[in-house]
Short mmCIF file of C-alpha atoms and ligand atoms in Angstrom, two decimals:
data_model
loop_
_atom_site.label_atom_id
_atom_site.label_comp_id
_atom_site.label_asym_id
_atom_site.label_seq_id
_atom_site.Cartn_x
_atom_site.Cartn_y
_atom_site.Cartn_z
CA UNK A 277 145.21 127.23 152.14
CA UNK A 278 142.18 126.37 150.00
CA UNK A 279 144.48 124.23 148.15
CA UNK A 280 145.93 122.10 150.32
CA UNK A 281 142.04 121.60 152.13
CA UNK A 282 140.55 120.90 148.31
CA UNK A 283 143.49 118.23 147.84
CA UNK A 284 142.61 116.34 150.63
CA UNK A 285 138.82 116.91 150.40
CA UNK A 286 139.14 115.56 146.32
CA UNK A 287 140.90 112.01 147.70
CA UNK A 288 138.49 111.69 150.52
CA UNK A 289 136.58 108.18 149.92
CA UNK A 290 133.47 108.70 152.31
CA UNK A 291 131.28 111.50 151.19
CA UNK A 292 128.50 110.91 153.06
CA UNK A 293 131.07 111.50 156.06
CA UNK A 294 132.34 114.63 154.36
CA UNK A 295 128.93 115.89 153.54
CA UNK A 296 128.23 116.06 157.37
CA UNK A 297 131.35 117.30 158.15
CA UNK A 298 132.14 119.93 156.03
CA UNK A 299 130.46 120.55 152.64
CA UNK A 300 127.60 121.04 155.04
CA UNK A 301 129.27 123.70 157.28
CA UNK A 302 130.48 125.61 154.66
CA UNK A 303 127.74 128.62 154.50
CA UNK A 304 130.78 130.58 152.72
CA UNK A 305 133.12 130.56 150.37
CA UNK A 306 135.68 133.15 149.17
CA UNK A 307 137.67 132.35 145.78
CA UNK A 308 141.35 133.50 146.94
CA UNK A 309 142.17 136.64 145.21
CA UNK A 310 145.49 137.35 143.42
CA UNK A 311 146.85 133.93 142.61
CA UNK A 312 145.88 133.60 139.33
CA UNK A 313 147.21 129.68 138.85
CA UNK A 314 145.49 128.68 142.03
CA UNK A 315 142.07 130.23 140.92
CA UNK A 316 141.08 127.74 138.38
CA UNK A 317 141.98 125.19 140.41
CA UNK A 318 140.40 126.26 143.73
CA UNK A 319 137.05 127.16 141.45
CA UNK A 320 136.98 123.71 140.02
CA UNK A 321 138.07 121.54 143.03
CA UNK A 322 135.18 123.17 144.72
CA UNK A 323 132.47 122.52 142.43
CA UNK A 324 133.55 118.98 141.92
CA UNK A 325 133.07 119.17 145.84
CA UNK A 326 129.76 120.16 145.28
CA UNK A 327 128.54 117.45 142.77
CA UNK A 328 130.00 114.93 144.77
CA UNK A 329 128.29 115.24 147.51
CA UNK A 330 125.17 117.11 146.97
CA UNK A 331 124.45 118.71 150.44
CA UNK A 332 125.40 122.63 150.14
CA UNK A 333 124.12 124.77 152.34
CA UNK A 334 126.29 127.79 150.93
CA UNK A 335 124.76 131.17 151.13
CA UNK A 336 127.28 133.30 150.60
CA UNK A 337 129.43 132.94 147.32
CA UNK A 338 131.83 136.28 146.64
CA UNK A 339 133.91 135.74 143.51
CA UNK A 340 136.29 138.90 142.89
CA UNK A 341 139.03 136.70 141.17
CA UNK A 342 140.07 137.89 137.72
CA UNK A 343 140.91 135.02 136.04
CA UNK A 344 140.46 132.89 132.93
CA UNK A 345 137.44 130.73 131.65
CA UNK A 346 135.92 130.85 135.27
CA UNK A 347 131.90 131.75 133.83
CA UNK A 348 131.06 128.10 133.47
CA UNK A 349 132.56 126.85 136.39
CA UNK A 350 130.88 130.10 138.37
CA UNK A 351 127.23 129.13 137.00
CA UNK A 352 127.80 125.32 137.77
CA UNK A 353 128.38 126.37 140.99
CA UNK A 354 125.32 128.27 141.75
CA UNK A 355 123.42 125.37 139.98
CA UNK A 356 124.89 123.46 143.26
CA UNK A 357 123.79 125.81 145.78
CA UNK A 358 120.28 126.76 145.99
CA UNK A 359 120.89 127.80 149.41
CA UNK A 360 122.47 130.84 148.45
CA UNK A 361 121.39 134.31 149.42
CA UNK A 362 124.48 136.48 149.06
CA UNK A 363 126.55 136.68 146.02
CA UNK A 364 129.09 139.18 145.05
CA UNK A 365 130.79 139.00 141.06
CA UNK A 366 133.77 141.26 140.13
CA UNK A 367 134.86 140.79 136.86
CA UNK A 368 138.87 141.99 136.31
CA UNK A 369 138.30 145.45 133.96
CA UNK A 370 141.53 144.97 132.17
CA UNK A 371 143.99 148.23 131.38
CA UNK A 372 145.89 148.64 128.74
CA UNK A 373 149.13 145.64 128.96
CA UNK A 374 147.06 142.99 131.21
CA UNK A 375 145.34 140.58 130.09
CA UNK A 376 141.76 140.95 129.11
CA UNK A 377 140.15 138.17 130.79
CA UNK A 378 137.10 137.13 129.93
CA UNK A 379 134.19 138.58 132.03
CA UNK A 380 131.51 136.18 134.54
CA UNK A 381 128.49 138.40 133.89
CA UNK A 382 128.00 138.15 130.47
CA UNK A 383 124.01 138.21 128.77
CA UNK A 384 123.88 134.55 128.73
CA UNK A 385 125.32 134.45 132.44
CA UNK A 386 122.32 137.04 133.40
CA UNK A 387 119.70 134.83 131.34
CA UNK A 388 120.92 131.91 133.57
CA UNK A 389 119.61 133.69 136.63
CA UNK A 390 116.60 134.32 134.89
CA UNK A 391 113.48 133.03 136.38
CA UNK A 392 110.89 132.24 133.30
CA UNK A 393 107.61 133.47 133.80
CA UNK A 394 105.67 129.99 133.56
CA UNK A 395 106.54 126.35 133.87
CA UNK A 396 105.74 125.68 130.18
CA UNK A 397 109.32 124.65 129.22
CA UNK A 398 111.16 123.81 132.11
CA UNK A 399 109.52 123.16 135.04
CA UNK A 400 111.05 124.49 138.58
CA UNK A 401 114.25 122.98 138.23
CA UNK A 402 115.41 125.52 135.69
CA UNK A 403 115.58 128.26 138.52
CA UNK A 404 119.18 128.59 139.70
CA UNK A 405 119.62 130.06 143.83
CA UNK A 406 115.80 130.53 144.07
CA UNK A 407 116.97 132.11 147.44
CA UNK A 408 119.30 134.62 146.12
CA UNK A 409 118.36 138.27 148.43
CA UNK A 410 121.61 140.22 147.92
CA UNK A 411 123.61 140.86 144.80
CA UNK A 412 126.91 142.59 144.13
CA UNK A 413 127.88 143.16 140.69
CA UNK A 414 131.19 144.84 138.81
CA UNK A 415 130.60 144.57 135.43
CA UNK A 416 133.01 145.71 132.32
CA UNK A 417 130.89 147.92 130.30
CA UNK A 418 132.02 146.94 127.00
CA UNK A 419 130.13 143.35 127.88
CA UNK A 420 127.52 144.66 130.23
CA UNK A 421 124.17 144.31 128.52
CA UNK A 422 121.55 146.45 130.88
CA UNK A 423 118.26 144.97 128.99
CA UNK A 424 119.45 141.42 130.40
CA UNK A 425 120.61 142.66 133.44
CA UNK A 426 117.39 144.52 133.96
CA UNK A 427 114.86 141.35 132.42
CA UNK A 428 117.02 139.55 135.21
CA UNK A 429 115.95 141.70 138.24
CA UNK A 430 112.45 142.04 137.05
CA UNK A 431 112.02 138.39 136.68
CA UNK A 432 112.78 138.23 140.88
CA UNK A 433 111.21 141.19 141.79
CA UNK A 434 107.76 139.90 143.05
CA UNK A 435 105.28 142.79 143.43
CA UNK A 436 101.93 140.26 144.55
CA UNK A 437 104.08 137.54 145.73
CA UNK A 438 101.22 135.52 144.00
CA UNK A 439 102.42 135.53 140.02
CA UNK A 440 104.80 133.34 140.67
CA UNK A 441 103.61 131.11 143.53
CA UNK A 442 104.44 128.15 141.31
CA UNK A 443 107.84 128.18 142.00
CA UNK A 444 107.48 127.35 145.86
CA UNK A 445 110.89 128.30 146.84
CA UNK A 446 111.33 131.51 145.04
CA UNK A 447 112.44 134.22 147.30
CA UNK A 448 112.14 138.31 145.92
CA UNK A 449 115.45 139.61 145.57
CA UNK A 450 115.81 142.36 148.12
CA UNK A 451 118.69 143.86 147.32
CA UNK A 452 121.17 144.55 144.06
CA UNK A 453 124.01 147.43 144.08
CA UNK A 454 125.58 147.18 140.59
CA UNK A 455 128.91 148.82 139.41
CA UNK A 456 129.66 149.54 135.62
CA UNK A 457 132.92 150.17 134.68
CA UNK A 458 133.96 152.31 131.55
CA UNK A 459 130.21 153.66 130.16
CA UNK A 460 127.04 154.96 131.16
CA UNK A 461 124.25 152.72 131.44
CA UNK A 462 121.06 153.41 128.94
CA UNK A 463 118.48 155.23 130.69
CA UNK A 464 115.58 154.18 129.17
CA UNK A 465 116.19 150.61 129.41
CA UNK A 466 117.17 151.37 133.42
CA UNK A 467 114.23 153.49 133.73
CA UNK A 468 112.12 150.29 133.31
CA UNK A 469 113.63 149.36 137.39
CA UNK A 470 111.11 152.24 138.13
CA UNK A 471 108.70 151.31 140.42
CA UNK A 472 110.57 148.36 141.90
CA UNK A 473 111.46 150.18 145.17
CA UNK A 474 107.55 150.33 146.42
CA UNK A 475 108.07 146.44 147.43
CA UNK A 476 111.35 147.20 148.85
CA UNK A 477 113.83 146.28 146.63
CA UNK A 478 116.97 148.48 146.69
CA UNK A 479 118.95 148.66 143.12
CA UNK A 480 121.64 150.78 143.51
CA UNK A 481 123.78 151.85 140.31
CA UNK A 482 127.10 152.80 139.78
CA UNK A 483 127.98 153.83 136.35
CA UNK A 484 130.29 155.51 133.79
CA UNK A 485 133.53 154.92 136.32
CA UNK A 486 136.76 154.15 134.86
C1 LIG B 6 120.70 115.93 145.09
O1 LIG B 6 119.81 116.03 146.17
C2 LIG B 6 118.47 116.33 145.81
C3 LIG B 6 117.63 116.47 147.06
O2 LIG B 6 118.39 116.68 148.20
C4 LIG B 6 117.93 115.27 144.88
O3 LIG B 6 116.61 115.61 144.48
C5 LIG B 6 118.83 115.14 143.67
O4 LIG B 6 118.37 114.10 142.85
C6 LIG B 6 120.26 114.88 144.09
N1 LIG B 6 121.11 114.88 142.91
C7 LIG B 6 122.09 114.00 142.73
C8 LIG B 6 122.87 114.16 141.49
O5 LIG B 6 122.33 113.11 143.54
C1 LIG B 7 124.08 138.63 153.37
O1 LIG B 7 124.55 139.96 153.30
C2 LIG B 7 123.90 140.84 154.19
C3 LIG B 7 124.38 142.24 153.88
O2 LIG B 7 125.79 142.32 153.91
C4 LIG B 7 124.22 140.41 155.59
O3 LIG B 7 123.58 141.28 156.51
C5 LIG B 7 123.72 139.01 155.81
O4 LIG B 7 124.11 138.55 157.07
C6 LIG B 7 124.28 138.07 154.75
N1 LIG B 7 123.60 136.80 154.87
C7 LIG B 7 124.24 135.65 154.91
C8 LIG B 7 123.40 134.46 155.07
O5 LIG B 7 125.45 135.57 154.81
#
């Protein structure tokens, strides 16, 4: 389905038309699950969508597709919609015979949605989904790095609202509930989350499953 719609979407001519019309109705988007050839495809089509016509107002992006190579594409993607306030990331935790695909939310994809402490090297434009409110994570724990993960949250947690008033349209992350598949996270580095509830930001943990 997303297919055929991305086909005709990539030949359309007019994208100040399509803008209007549906890039800009599109507050959600789904990457299929199961079809493995389509995935790539769909991922790609869409952010080429997205560059094109520069108008997302996406706020809900839920990715759950084990597949190959699909990081990059994933982070260009939220690079193209700063709108977005919900996003959910499964990476595929591969059993013995499949595949072992490689996994979204790596350290350097966790750095991305870092937001630095000052302007000094950047400026504002280095945030990526300044609105982001709600994250869902499954992460493989043989790639799962918890001090990134944890530098991440911190970075959007905003206790005085006031340390980072530079960035004007940083939101506080409000929510995270974060799954780790096949070890226990390290307590003392998770132990630095302490504290973050008394502004009212949930982070709920899930570790050690297999
Ligand atoms: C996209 O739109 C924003 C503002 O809506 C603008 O600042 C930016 O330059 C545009 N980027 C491109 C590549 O057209
Ligand atoms: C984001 O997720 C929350 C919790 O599931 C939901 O209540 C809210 O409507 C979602 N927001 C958007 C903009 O989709």
């Amino acid at each position: 389905m997303y297919t055929a719609l991305l086909l005709r979407l990539l030949q359309c001519k007019s994208w100040t038309a399509l803008c209007s019309t549906i890039i800009l109705r599109l507050t959600e988007f789904r990457l299929p699950e199961g079809s493995e050839s389509e995935i790539p495809f769909v991922a790609g089509g869409f952010l080429s969508l997205l560059q094109r016509s520069n108008c997302s107002q996406l706020t809900t992006l839920v990715v759950k597709s084990p597949t190959l190579g699909l990081q990059y594409t994933v982070i260009s993607i939220l690079k193209h919609t700063p709108s977005l306030i919900n996003l959910t990331i499964y990476d595929a935790v591969p059993r013995s015979g499949d595949l072992d695909y490689l996994p979204i939310i790596t350290p350097g994809f966790l750095r991305g949605l870092l937001v630095p402490d000052s302007l000094s090297l950047f400026g504002s434009s280095s945030i990526i989904v300044p609105k982001l409110r709600n994250l869902w994570l499954k992460a493989r724990g043989d790639t799962f790095d918890e001090g990134a993960f944890v530098d991440m949250v911190l970075s959007r947690w905003l206790p005085n609202g006031l340390e980072h008033s530079v960035y004007a349209d940083l939101e506080e992350l409000k929510f995270v509930d974060l799954l780790v598949v096949g070890r226990r996270v390290d307590k003392d580095v998770w132990n630095r989350l302490d504290g973050v509830g008394a502004t009212g930001l949930r982070v709920r943990l899930l570790d050690g499953l297999e």
